[in-house]
Coordinates of C-alpha atoms in Angstrom, one line a residue:
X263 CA -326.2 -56.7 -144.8
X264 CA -323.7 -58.3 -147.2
X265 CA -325.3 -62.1 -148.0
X266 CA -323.2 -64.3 -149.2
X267 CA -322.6 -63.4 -153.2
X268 CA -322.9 -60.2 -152.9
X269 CA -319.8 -57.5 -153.0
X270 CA -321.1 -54.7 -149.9
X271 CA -318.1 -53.9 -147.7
X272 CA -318.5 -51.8 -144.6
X273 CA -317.0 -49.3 -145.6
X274 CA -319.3 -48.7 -148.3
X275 CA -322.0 -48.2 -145.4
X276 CA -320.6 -45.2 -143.3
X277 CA -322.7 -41.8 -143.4
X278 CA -325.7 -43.7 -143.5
X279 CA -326.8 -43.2 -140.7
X280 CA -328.2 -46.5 -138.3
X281 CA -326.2 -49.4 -138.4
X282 CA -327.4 -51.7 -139.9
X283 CA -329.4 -54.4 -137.7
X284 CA -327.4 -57.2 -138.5
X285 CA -324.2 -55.5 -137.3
X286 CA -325.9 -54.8 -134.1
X287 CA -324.4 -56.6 -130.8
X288 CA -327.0 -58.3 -128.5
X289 CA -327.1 -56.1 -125.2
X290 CA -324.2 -58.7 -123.6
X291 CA -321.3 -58.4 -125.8
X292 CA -321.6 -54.6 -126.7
X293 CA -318.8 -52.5 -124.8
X294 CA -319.4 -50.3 -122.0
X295 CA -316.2 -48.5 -122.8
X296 CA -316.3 -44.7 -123.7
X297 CA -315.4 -45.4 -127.3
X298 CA -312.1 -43.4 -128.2
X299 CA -310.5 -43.3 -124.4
X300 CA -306.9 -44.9 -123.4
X301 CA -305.3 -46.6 -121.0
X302 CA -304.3 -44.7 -119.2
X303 CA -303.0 -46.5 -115.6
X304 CA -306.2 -46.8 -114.5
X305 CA -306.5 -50.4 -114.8
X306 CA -303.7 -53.1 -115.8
X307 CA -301.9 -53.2 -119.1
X308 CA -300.5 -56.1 -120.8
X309 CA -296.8 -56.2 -120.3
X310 CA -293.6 -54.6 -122.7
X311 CA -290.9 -57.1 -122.8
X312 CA -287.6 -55.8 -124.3
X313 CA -285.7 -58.7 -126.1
X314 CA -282.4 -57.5 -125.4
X315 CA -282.6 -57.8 -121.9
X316 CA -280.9 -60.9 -120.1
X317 CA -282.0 -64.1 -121.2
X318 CA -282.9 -64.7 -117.8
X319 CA -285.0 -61.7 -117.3
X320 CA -286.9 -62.0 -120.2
X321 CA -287.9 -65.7 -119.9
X322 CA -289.1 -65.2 -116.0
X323 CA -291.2 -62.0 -118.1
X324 CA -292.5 -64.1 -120.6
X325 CA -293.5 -67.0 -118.2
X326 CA -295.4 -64.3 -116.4
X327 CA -297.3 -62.8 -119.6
X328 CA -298.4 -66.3 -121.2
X329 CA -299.6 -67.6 -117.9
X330 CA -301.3 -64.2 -116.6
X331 CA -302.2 -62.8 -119.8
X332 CA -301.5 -65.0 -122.9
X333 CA -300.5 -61.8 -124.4
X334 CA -297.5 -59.2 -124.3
X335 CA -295.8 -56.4 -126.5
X336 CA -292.0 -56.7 -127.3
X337 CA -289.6 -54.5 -128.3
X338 CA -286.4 -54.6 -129.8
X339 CA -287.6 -57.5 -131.5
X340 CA -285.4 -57.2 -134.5
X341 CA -288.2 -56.3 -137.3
X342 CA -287.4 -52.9 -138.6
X343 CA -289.4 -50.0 -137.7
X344 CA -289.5 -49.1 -140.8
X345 CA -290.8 -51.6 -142.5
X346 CA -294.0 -51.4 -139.4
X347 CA -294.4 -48.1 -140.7
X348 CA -294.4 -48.9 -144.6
X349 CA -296.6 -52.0 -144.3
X350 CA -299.1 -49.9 -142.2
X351 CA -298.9 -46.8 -144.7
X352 CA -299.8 -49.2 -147.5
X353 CA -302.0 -50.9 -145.8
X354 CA -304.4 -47.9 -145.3
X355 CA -303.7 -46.5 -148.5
X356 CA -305.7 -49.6 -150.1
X357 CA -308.4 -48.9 -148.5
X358 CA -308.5 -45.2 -148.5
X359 CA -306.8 -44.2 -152.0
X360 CA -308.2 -47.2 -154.3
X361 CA -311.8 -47.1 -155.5
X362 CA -314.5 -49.6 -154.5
X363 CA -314.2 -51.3 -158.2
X364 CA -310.0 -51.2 -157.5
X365 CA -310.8 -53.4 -154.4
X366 CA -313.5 -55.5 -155.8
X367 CA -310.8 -56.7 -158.5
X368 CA -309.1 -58.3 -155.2
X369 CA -312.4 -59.8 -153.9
X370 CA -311.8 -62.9 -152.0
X371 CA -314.4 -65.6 -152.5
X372 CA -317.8 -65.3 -150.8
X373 CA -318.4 -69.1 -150.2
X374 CA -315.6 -69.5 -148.5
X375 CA -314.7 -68.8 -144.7
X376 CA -311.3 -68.0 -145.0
X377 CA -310.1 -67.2 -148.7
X378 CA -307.2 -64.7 -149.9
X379 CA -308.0 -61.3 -150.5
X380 CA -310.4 -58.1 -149.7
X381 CA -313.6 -59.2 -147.8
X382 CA -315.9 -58.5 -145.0
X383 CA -317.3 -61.9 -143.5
X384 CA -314.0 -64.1 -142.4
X385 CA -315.2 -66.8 -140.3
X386 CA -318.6 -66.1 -140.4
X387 CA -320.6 -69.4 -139.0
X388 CA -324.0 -68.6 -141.0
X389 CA -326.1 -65.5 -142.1
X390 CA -327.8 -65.5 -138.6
X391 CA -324.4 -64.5 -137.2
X392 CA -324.1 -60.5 -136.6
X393 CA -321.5 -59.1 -138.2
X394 CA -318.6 -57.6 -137.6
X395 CA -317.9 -53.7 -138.5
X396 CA -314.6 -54.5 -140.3
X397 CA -313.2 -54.9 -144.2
X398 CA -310.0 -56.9 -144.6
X399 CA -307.8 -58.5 -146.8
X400 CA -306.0 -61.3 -146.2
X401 CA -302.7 -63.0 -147.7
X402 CA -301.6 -66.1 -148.3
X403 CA -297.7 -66.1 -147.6
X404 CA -296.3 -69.1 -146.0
X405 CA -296.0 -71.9 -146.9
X406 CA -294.3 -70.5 -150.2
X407 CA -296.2 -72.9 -152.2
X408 CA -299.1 -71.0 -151.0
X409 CA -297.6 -67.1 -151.5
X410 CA -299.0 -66.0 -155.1
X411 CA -298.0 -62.0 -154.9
X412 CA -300.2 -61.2 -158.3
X413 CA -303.4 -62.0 -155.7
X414 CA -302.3 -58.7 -153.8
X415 CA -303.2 -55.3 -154.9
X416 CA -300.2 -53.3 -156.9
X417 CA -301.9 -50.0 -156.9
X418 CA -298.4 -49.1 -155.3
X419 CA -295.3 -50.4 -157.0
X420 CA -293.6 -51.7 -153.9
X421 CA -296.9 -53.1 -152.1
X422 CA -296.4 -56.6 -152.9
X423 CA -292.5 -56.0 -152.3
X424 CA -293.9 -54.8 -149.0
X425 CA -295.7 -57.4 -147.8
X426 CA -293.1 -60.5 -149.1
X427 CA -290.5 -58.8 -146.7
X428 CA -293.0 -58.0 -143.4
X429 CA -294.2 -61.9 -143.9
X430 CA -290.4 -63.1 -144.0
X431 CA -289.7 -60.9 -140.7
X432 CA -292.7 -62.2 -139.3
X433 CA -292.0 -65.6 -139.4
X434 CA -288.2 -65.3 -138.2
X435 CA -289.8 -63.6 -135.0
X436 CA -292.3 -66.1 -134.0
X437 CA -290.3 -68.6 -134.5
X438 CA -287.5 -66.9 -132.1
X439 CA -291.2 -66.2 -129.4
X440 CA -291.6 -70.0 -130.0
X441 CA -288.0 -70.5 -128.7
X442 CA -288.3 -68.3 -125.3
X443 CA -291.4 -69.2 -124.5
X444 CA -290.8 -73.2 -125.0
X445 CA -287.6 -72.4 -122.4
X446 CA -289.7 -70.1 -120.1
X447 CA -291.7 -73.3 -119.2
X448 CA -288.9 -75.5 -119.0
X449 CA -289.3 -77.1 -122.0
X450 CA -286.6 -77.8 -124.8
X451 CA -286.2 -74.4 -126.8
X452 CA -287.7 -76.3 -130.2
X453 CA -290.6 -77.6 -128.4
X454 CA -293.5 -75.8 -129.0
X455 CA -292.0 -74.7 -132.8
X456 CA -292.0 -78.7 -133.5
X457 CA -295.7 -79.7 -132.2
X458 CA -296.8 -76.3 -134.4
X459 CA -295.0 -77.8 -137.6
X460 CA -294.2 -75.9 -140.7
X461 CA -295.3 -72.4 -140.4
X462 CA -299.1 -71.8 -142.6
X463 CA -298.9 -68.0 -141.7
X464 CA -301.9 -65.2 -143.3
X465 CA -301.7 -61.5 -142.9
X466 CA -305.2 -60.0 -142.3
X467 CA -305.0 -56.7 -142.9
X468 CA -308.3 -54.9 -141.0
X469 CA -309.7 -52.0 -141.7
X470 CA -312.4 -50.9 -139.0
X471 CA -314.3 -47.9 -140.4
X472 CA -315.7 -45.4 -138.8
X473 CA -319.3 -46.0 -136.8
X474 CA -321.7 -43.4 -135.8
X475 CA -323.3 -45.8 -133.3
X476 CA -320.1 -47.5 -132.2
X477 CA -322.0 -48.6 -128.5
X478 CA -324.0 -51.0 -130.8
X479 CA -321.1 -52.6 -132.8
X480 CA -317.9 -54.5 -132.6
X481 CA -315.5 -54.5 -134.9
X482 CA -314.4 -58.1 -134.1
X483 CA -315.7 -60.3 -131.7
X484 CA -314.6 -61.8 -129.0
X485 CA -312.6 -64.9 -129.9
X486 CA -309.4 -66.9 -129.2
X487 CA -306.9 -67.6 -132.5
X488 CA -307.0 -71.1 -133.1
X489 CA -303.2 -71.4 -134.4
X490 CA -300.1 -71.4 -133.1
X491 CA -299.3 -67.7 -132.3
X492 CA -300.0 -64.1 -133.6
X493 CA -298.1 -61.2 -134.3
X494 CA -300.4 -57.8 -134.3
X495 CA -299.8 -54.0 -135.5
X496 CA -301.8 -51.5 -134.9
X497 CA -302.3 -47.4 -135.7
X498 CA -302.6 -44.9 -133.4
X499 CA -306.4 -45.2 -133.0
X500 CA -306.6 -47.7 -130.6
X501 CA -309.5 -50.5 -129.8
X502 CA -308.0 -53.7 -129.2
X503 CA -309.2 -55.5 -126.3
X504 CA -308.4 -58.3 -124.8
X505 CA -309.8 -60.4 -121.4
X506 CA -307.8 -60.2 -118.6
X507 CA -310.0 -61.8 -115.1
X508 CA -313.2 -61.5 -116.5
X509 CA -312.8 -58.1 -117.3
X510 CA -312.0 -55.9 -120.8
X511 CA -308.5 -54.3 -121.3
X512 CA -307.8 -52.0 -123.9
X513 CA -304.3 -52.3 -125.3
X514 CA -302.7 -48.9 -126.1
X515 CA -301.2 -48.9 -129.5
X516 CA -296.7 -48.5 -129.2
X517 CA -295.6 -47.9 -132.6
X518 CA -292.4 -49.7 -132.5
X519 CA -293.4 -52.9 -130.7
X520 CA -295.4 -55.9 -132.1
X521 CA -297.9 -56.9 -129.8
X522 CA -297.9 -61.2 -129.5
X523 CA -301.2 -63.2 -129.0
X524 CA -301.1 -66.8 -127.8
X525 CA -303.1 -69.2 -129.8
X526 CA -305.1 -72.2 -129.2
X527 CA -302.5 -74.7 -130.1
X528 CA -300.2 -73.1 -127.9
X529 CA -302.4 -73.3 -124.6
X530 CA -302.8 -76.9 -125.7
X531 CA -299.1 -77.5 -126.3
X532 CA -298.3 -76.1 -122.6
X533 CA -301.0 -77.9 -121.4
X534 CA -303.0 -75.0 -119.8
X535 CA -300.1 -73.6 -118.3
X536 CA -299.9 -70.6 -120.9
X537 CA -303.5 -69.4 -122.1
X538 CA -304.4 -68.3 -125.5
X539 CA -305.7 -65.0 -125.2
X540 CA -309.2 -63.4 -125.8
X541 CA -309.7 -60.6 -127.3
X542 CA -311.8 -58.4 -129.5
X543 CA -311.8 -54.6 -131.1
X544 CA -314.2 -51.9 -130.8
X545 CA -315.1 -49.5 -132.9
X546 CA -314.7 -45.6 -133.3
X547 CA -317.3 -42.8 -134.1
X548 CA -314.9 -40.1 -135.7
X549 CA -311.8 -42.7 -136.4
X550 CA -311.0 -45.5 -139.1
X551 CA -308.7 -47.8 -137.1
X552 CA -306.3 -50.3 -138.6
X553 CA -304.0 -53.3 -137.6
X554 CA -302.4 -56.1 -139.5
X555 CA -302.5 -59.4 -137.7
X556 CA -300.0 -61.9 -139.1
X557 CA -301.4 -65.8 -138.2
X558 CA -298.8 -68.3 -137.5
X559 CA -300.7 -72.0 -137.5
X560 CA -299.9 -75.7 -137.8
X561 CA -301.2 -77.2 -141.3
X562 CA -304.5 -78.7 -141.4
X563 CA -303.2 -82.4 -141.0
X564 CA -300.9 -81.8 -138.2
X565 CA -302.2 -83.5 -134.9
X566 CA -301.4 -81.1 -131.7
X567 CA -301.3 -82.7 -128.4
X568 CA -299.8 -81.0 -124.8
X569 CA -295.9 -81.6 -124.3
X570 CA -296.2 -81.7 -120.5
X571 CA -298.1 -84.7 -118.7
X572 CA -300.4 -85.8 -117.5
X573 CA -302.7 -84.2 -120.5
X574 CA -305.3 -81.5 -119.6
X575 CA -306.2 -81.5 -123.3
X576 CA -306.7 -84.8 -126.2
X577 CA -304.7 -84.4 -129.0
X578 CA -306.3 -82.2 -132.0
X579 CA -305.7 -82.6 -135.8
X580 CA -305.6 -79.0 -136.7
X581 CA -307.9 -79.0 -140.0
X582 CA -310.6 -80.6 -137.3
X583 CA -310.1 -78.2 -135.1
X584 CA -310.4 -75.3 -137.5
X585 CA -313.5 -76.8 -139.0
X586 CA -315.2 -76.8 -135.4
X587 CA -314.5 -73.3 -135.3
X588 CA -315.6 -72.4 -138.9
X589 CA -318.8 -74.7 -138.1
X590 CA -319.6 -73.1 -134.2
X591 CA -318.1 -69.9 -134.4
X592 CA -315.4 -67.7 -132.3
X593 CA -317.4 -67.8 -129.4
X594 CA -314.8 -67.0 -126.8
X595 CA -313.5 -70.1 -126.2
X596 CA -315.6 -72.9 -126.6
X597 CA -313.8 -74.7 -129.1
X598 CA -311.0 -75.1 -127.1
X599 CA -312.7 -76.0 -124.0
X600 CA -314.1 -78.8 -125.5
X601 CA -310.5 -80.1 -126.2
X602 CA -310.6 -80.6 -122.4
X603 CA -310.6 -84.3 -120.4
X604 CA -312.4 -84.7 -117.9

């Protein structure tokens, strides 16, 4: 187990044979999945929606994906291809081509729940809490006050170059998501992109390595994103799952699409009508996986309340909210159920 202090990573624990105990799932919230499988049209998938397609068209889509799934893939979404491919290439080579002591140089802070750079216990409520079978590293990139490239690795020359330009795309798309989806409820096309505030947007960069006991693990729990919205990556491993009618969906990876998760604030900004989605990963026995999850959020003193009457939800301060979560946990989505009147 990595206590707090300490510099083990997961990775560092593969061919060892039994997972650990504290990365062991209580018999509830393990999958039942045969680990490695696809979708493959035997159950529902969450939608593709092409952004090209008639205004019209894609808001009665989108209305239908945030209210029935609170997630969706897009396409043609205007971020290049290329630079998908590049950021995940890099991505992986940090934590396949540098050595351990390489990464340790980027080590994000141990005491802290959330801090910038290579880690293994993000969001972690105590030491009682099983762990998740995951490294990461996380950036720091918007606000710009709060993007500080020389905390990013530059084992390759053009990383840092990299990951500037993916966090600038990033934010252009979710705030054009924020648009259509404030119009696909009827709302003016600023709406939700106002009550969120200023962009504070991290890229997590996760690394799920392989597990030899993968029906024991997960290699993130299941949870809601407390911000705004999320933009999501992933290889061509597969895992991701998220909660659609009580029951587990696996999202196939497309290479050229991004896949969009609803966040808390969001459900609480459409007063219910769009849901934040849960989801989770799973982990591989033969297969490292990766994704790169980019968090768009409100800042810590912004207050979030629902645009559509009469409120389902009180109004929030953000950096409240996101110290309930640090404080309780992910689990699911209690935190935001609290947020609801009675």
């Amino acid at each position: 187990m990595e206590a707090v202090g300490t510099q083990i990573r997961v990775q560092s624990l593969v061919g060892e044979g039994a997972v650990p105990p504290q990365y062991v799932q209580p018999l509830e919230t393990r999958t039942q999945r045969a680990v490695g499988c696809r979708n493959d049209n035997d159950e529902p998938s969450p939608p593709v929606i092409d952004l090209r397609e008639d205004g019209n068209s894609v808001h009665e889509q989108l209305g239908r994906a945030c209210s029935e799934w609170g997630a969706f893939h897009v396409i043609n979404h205007g971020v290049p291809v290329e630079l998908l491919g590049e950021m995940r290439r890099l991505s992986r080579s940090f934590f396949e081509d540098c050595t351990m002591d390489q990464k340790l140089s980027y080590a994000c802070d141990p005491t802290s729940p959330a801090s910038e750079g290579y880690g293994s216990r993000m969001l972690v409520a105590s030491n009682d809490t099983v762990l998740d079978w995951r490294d990461y590293f996380d950036h720091h990139t918007l606000p710009l006050s709060r993007r500080d490239p020389s905390k990013w690795p530059h084992f390759s020359p053009n990383y840092r170059k990299v990951v500037a330009d993916y966090s600038d795309q990033m934010n252009a798309l979710a705030e054009n998501l924020l648009c259509l989806i404030s119009e696909s409820i009827g709302l003016p096309s600023s709406c939700i992109k106002e009550a969120i505030g200023e962009f504070y947007q991290n890229i997590t960069v996760s690394y799920y390595p392989p597990c030899l006991q993968p029906e024991l693990t997960l290699g993130l729990q299941s949870h809601s994103d407390m911000g705004g919205v999320t933009l999501l990556i992933q290889d061509d491993v597969g895992g991701l799952e998220v909660l659609k009618d009580g029951k587990w969906v696996l999202v196939n990876p497309l290479s050229d699409a991004i896949f969009v998760i609803l966040a808390d604030q969001t459900e609480v900004i459409t007063n219910g009508q769009y849901k934040s989605s849960v989801h989770r990963a799973i982990t591989n026995a033969k297969k490292a996986r990766l994704s790169v999850a980019t968090f768009h959020d409100p800042g810590k003193t912004k207050t979030v309340s629902p645009a559509l009457k009469p409120p389902r939800y009180r109004p929030v301060m953000y950096g409240d909210y996101v110290s309930s979560w640090y404080t309780k946990g992910p689990e699911g989505k209690r935190n935001i159920d609290a947020l609801l009147l009675q």
